[in-house]
mmCIF file of C-alpha atoms and ligand atoms in Angstrom:
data_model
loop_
_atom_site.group_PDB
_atom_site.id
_atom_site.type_symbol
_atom_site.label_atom_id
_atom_site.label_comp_id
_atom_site.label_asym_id
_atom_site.label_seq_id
_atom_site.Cartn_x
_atom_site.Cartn_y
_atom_site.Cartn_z
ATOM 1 C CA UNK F 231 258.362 136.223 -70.398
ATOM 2 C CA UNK F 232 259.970 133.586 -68.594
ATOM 3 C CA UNK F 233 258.105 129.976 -69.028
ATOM 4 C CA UNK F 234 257.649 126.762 -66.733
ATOM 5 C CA UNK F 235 257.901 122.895 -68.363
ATOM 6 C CA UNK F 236 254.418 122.622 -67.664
ATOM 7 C CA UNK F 237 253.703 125.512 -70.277
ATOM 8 C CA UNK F 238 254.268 122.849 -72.836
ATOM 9 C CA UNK F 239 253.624 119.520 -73.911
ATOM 10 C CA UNK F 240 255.954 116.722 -75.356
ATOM 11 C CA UNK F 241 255.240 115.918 -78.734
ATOM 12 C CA UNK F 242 258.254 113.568 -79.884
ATOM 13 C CA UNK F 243 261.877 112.869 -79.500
ATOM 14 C CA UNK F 244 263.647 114.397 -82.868
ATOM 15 C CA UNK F 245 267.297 113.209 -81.788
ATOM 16 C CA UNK F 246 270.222 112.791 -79.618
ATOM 17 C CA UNK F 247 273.784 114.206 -79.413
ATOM 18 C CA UNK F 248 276.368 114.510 -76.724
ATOM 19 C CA UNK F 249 274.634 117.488 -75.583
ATOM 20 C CA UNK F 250 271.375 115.250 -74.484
ATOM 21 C CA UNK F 251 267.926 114.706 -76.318
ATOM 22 C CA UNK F 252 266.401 117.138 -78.889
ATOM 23 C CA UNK F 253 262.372 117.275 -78.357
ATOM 24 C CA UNK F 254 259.616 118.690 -80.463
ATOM 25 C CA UNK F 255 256.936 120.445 -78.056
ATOM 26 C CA UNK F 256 253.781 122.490 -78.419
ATOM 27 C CA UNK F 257 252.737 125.824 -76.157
ATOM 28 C CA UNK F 258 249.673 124.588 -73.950
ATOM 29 C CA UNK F 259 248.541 128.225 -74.418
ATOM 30 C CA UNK F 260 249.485 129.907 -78.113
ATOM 31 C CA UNK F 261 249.673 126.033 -79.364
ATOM 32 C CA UNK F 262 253.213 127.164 -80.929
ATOM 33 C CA UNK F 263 255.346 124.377 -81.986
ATOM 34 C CA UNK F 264 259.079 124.563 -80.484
ATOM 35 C CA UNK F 265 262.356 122.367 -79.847
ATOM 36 C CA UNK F 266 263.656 122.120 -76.357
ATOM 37 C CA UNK F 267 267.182 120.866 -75.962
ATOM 38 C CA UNK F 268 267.238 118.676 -72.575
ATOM 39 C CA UNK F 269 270.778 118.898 -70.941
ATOM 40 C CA UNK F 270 271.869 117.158 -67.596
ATOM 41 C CA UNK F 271 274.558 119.162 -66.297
ATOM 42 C CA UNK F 272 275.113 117.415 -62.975
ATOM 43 C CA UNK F 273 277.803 115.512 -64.139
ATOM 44 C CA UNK F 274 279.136 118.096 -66.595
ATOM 45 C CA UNK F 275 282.608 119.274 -66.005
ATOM 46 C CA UNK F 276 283.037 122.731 -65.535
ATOM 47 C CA UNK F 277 284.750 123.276 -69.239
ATOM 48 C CA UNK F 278 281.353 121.530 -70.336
ATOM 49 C CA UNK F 279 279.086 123.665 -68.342
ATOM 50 C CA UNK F 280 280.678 126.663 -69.483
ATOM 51 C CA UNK F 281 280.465 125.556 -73.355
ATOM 52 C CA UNK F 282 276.514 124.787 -72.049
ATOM 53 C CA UNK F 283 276.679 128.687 -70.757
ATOM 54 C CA UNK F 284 278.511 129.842 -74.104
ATOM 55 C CA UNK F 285 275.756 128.250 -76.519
ATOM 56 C CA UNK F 286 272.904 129.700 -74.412
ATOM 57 C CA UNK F 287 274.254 133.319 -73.979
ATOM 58 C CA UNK F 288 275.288 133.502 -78.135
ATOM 59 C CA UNK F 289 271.756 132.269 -79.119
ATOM 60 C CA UNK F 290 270.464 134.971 -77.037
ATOM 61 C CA UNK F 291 272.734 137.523 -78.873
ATOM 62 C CA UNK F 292 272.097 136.259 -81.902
ATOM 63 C CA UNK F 293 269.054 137.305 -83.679
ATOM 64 C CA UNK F 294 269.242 136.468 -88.029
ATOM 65 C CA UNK F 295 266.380 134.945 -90.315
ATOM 66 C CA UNK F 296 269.291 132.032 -90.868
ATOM 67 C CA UNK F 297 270.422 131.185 -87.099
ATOM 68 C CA UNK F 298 268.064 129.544 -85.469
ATOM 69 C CA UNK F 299 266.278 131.812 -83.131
ATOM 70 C CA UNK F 300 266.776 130.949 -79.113
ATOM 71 C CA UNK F 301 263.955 131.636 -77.310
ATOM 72 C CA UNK F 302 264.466 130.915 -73.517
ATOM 73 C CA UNK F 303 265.731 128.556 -70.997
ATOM 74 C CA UNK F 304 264.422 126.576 -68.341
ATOM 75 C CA UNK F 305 266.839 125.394 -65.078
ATOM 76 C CA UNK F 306 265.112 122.359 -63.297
ATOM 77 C CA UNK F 307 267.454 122.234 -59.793
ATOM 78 C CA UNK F 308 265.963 118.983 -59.083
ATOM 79 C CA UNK F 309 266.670 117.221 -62.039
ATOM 80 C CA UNK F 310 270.082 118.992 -63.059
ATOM 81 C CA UNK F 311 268.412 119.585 -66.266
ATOM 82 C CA UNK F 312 268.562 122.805 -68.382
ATOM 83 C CA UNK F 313 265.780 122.891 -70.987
ATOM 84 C CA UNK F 314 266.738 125.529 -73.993
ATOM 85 C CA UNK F 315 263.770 126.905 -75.884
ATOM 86 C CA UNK F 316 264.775 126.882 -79.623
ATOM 87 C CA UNK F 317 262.658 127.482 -82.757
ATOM 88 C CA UNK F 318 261.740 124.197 -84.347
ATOM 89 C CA UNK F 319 262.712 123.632 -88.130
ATOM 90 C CA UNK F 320 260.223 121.661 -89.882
ATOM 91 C CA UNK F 321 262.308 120.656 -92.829
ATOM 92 C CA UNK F 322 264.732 118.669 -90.675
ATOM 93 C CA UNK F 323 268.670 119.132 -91.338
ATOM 94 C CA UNK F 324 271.108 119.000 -94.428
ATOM 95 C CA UNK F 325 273.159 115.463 -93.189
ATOM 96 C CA UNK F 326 269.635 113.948 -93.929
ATOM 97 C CA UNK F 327 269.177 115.776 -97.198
ATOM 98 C CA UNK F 328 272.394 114.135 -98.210
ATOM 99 C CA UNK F 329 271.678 110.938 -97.118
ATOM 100 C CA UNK F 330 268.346 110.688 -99.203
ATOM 101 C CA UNK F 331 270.025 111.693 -102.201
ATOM 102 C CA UNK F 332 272.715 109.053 -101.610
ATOM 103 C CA UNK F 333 270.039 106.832 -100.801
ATOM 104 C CA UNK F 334 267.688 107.444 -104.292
ATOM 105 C CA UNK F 335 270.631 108.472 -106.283
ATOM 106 C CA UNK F 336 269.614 112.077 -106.964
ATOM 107 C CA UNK F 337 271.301 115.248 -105.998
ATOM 108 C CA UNK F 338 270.402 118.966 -105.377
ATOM 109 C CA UNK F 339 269.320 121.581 -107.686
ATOM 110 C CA UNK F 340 271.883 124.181 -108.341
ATOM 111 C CA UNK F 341 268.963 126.975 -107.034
ATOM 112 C CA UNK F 342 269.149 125.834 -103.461
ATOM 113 C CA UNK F 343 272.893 124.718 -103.343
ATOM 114 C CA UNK F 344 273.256 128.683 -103.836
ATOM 115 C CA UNK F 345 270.600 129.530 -101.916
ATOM 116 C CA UNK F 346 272.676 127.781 -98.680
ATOM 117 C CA UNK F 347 275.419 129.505 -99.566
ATOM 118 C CA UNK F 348 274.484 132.841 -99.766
ATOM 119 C CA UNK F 349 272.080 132.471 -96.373
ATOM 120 C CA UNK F 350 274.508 130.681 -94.842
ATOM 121 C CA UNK F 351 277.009 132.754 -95.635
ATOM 122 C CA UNK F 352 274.525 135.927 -94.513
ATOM 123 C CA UNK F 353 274.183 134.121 -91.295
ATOM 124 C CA UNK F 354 278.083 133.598 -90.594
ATOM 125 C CA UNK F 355 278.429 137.091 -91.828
ATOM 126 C CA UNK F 356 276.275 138.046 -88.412
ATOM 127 C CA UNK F 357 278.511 135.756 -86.484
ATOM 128 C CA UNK F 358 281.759 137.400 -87.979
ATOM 129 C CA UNK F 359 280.906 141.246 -87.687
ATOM 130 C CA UNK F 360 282.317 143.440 -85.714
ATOM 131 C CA UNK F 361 279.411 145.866 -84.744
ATOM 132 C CA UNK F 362 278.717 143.663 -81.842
ATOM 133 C CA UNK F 363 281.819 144.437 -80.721
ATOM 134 C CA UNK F 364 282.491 140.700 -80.684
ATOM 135 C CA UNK F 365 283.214 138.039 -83.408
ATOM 136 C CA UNK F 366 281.467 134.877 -82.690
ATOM 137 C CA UNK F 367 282.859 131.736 -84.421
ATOM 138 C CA UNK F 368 280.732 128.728 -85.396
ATOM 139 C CA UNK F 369 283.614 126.120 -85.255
ATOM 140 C CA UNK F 370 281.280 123.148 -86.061
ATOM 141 C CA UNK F 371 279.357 123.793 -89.228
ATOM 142 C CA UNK F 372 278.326 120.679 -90.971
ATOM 143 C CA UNK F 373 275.138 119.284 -92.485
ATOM 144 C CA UNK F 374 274.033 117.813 -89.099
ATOM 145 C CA UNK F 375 273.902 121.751 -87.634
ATOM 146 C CA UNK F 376 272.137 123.256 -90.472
ATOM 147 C CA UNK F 377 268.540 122.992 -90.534
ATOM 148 C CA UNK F 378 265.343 123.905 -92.706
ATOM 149 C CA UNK F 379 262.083 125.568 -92.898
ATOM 150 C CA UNK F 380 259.206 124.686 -94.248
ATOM 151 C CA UNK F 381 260.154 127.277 -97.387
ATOM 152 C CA UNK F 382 263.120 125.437 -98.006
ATOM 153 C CA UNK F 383 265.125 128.270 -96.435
ATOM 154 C CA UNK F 384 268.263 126.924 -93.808
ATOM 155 C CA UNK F 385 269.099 128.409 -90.462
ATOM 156 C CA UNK F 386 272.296 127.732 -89.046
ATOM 157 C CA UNK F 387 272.179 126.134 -85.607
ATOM 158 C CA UNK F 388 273.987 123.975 -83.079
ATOM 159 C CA UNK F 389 276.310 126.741 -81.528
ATOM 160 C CA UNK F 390 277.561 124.057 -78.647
ATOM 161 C CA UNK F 391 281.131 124.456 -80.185
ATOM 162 C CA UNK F 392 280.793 128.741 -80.865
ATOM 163 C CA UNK F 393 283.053 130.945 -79.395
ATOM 164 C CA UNK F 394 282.982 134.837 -78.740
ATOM 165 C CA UNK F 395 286.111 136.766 -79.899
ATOM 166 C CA UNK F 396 286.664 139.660 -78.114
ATOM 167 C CA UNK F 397 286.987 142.303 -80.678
ATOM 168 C CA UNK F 398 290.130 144.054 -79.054
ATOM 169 C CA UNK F 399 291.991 140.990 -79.463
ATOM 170 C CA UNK F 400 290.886 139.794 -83.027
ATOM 171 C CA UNK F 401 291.770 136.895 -84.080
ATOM 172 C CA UNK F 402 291.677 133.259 -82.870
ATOM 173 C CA UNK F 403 290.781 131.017 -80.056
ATOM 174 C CA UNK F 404 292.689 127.482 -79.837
ATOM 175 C CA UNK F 405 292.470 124.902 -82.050
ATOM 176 C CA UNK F 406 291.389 121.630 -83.030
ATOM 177 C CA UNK F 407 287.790 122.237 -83.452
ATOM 178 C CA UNK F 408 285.160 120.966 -84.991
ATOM 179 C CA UNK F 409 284.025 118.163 -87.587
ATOM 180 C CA UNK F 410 287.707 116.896 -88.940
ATOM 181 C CA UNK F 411 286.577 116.542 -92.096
ATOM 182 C CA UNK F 412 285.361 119.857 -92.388
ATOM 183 C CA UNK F 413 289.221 121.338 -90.356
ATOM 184 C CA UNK F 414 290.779 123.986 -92.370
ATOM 185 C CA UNK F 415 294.569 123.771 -92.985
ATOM 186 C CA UNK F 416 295.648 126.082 -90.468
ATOM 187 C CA UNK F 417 293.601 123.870 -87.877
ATOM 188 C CA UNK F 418 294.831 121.082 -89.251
ATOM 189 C CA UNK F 419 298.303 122.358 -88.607
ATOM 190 C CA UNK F 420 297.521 123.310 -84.941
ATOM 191 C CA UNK F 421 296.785 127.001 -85.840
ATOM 192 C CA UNK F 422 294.238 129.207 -84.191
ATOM 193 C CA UNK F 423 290.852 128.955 -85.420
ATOM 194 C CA UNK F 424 289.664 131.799 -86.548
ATOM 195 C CA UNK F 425 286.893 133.295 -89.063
ATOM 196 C CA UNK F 426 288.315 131.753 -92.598
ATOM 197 C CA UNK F 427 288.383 128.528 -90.987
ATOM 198 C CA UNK F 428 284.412 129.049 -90.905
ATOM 199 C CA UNK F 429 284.684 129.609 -94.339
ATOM 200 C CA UNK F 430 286.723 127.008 -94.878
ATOM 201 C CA UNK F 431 284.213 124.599 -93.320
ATOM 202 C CA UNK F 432 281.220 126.487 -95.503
ATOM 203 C CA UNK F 433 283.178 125.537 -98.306
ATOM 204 C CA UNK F 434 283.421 122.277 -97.474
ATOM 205 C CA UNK F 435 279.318 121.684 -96.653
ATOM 206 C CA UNK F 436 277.997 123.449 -100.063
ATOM 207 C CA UNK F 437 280.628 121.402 -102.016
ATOM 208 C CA UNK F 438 279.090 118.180 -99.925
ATOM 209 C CA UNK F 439 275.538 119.451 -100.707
ATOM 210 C CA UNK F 440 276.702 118.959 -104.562
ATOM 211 C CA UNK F 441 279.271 116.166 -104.397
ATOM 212 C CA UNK F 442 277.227 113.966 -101.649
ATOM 213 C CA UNK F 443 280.996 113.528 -100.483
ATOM 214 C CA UNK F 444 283.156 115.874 -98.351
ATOM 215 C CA UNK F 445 286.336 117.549 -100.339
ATOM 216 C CA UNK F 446 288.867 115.819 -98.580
ATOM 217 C CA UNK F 447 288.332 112.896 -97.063
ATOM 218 C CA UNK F 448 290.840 109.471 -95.766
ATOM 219 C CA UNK F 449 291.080 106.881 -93.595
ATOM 220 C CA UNK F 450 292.485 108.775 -90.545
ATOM 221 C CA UNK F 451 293.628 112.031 -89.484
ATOM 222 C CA UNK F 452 297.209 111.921 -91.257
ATOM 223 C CA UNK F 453 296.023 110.786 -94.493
ATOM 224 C CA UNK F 454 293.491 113.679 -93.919
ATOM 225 C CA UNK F 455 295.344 116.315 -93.113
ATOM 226 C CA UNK F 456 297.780 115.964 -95.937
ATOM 227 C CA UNK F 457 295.042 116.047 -98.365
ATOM 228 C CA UNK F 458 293.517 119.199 -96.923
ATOM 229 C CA UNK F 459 297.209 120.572 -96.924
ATOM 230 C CA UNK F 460 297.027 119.987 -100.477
ATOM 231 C CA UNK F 461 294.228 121.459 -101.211
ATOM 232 C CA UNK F 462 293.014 119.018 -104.046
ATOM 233 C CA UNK F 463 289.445 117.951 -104.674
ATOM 234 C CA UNK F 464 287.810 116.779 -107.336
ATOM 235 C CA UNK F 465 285.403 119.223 -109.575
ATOM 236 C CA UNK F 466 281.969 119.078 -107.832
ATOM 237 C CA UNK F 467 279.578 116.581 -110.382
ATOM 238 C CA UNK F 468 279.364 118.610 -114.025
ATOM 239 C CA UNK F 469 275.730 118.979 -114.142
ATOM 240 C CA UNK F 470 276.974 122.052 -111.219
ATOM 241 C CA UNK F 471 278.052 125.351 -113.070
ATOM 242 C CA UNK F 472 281.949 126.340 -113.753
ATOM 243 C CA UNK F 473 280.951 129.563 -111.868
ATOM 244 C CA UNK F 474 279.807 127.515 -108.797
ATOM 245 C CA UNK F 475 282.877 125.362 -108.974
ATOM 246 C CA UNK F 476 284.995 128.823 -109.137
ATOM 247 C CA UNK F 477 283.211 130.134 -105.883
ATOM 248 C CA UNK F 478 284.055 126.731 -103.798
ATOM 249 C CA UNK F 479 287.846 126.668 -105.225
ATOM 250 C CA UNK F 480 288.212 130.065 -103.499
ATOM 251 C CA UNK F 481 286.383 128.987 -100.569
ATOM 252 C CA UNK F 482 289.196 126.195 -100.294
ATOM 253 C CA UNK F 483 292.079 128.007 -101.341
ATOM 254 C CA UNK F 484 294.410 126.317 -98.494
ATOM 255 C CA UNK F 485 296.380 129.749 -97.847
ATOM 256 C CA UNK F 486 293.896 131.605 -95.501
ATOM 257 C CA UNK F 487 294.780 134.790 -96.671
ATOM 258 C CA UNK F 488 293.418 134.301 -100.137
ATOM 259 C CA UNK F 489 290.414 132.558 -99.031
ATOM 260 C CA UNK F 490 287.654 135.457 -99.416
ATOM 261 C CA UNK F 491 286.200 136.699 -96.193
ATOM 262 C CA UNK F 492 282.693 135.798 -95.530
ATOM 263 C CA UNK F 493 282.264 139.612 -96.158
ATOM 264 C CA UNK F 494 283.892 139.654 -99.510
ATOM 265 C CA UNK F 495 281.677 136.200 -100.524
ATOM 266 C CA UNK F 496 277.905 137.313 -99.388
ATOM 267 C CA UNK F 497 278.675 140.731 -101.918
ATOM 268 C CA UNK F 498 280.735 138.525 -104.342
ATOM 269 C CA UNK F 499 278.759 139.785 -107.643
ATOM 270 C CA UNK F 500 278.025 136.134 -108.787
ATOM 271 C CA UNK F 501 276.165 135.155 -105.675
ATOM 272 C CA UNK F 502 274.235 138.272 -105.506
ATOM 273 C CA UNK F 503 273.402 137.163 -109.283
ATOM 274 C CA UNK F 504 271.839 133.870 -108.146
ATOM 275 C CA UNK F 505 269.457 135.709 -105.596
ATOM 276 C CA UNK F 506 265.617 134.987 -106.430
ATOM 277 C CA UNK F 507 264.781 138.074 -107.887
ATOM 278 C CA UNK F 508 262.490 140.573 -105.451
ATOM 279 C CA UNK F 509 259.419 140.223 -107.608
HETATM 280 C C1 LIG T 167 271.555 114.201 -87.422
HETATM 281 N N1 LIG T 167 270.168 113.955 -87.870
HETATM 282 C C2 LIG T 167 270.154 112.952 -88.973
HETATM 283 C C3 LIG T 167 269.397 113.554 -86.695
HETATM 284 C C4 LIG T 167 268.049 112.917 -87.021
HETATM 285 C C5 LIG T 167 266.902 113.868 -86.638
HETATM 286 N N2 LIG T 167 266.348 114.307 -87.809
HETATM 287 S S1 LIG T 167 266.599 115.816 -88.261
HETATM 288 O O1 LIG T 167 266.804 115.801 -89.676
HETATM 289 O O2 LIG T 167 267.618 116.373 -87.448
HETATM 290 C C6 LIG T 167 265.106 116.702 -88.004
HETATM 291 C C7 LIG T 167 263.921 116.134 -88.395
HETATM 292 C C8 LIG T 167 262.749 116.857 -88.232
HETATM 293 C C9 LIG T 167 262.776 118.137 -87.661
HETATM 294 C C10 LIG T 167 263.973 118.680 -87.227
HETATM 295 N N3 LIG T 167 263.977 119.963 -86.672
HETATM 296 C C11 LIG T 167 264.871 120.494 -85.815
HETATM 297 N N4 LIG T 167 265.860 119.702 -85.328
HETATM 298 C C12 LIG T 167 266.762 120.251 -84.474
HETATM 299 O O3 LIG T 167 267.782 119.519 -83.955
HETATM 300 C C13 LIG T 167 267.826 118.111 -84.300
HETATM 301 C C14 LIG T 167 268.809 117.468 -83.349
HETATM 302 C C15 LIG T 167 270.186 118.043 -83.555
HETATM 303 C C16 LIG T 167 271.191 117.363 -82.654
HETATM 304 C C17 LIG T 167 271.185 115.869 -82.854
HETATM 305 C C18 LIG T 167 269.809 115.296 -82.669
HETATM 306 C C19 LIG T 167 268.793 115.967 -83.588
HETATM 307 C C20 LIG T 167 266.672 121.606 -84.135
HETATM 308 N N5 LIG T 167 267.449 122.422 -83.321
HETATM 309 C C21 LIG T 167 266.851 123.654 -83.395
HETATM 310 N N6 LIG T 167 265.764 123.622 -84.190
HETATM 311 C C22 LIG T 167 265.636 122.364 -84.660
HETATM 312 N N7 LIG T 167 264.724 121.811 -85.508
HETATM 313 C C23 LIG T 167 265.159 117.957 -87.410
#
């Protein structure tokens, strides 16, 4: 079914990025709560408009319980504004998560941290297989682009940045991508992207879910990248298991080819040990 603006109502502004403004809106007719994503793409340029395309086609592709799900899009020639039809996440994102924690000096249960990693991880897993004959890569996974339900389950969203590999040529698209603290080493070192730099990244937001601080972090990019070339972080906070602290290391062991796939970590035995049990 293919819907008109008038089909729903405005309910608030949630936010803005450089995409444009993020709006909460309600169905006139099923009274379904939704997010539309306002863009103006008459002034894009046409590397933006084809990122705008990119995002819009992978949501389609992409249906998970832990992505958010895309719905539909809405072209309005006279404005120059594409509307995209997302499902709305009540429980807001992770960066503001963090950010009340900083703020009342508490942190996050151990349950959920591995919760988010093994749905995330589930979700990136969808991105990263091959059965759809393409690999899609994230490239910007951070608190900001991973948001919540109202069970306290995350989806991963925000795929402005994704990219579709084309499974014949595996691999990589170009580099420097993405939040830099969050850029793997091979980024860092003007590498292709490619799929353990998403893990990389996941890494990097669960150990910021526990530490309330990323893993590497400096002044500018320099300082930066030799840290993450380094590899060095401190332990996440002790009141976190050794077994959770073991599971991040490995997520940001600097040479890619020890970092576990995102395969290898969403049937890695002590993850599948933290799942609620199916009661
Ligand atoms: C970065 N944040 C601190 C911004 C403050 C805004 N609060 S918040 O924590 O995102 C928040 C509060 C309440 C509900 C929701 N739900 C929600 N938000 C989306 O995007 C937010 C948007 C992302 C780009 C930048 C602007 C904000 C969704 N996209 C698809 N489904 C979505 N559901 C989010």
């Amino acid at each position: 079914m293919s819907y008109k603006l008038n089909d729903f109502e405005v309910l608030e502004l949630i936010g803005s990025g450089s995409f444009g403004s993020c709006y909460k809106v309600r169905n006139r007719h099923t009274h379904e709560v939704i997010v539309w994503k306002v863009i103006g793409y008459g002034s894009l340029s046409e590397e933006k408009k084809q990122l705008l395309v990119t995002e819009v086609s992978l949501l389609r592709d992409l249906r998970h319980p832990h992505i958010v799900r895309y719905f539909d899009r809405i072209v309005c020639k006279e404005t120059k504004q594409l509307y995209i039809l997302i499902e709305y996440c009540p429980g807001g994102d992770l960066a503001t998560v963090i950010k009340t924690c900083l703020r009342n000096n508490t942190h996050v249960e151990e349950r959920f941290v591995w919760r988010v990693l093994y749905q995330l991880g589930s979700a990136l897993q969808t991105c990263h297989s091959w059965f759809s004959s393409t690999i899609i890569l994230h490239r910007d996974i951070k608190p900001a682009n991973v948001f919540l339900d109202d069970s306290g389950n995350v989806k991963l969203g925000d795929f402005g940045l994704a990219r579709k590999l084309d499974a014949s040529q595996p691999g990589c698209v170009e580099t420097m991508v993405g939040t830099p603290f969050y850029m793997s080493p091979e980024v860092m070192k003007g590498e292709m992207y490619n799929s353990k730099s998403d893990v990389w990244s996941l890494g990097c937001l669960v150990y910021e879910l526990c530490a309330l601080k990323p893993p590497f972090h400096a002044q500018n990019i320099k300082d930066l990248a030799y840290k993450v070339s380094r590899g060095r972080f401190d332990r996440i906070p002790h009141y976190y298991s050794d077994s959770l602290h073991r599971v991040l290391s490995s997520l940001l062991l600097v040479n890619q080819e020890q970092r576990p796939s995102i395969f290898d970590l969403v049937c890695h035995p002590v993850i599948l040990s933290h799942l609620p049990s199916v009661s």
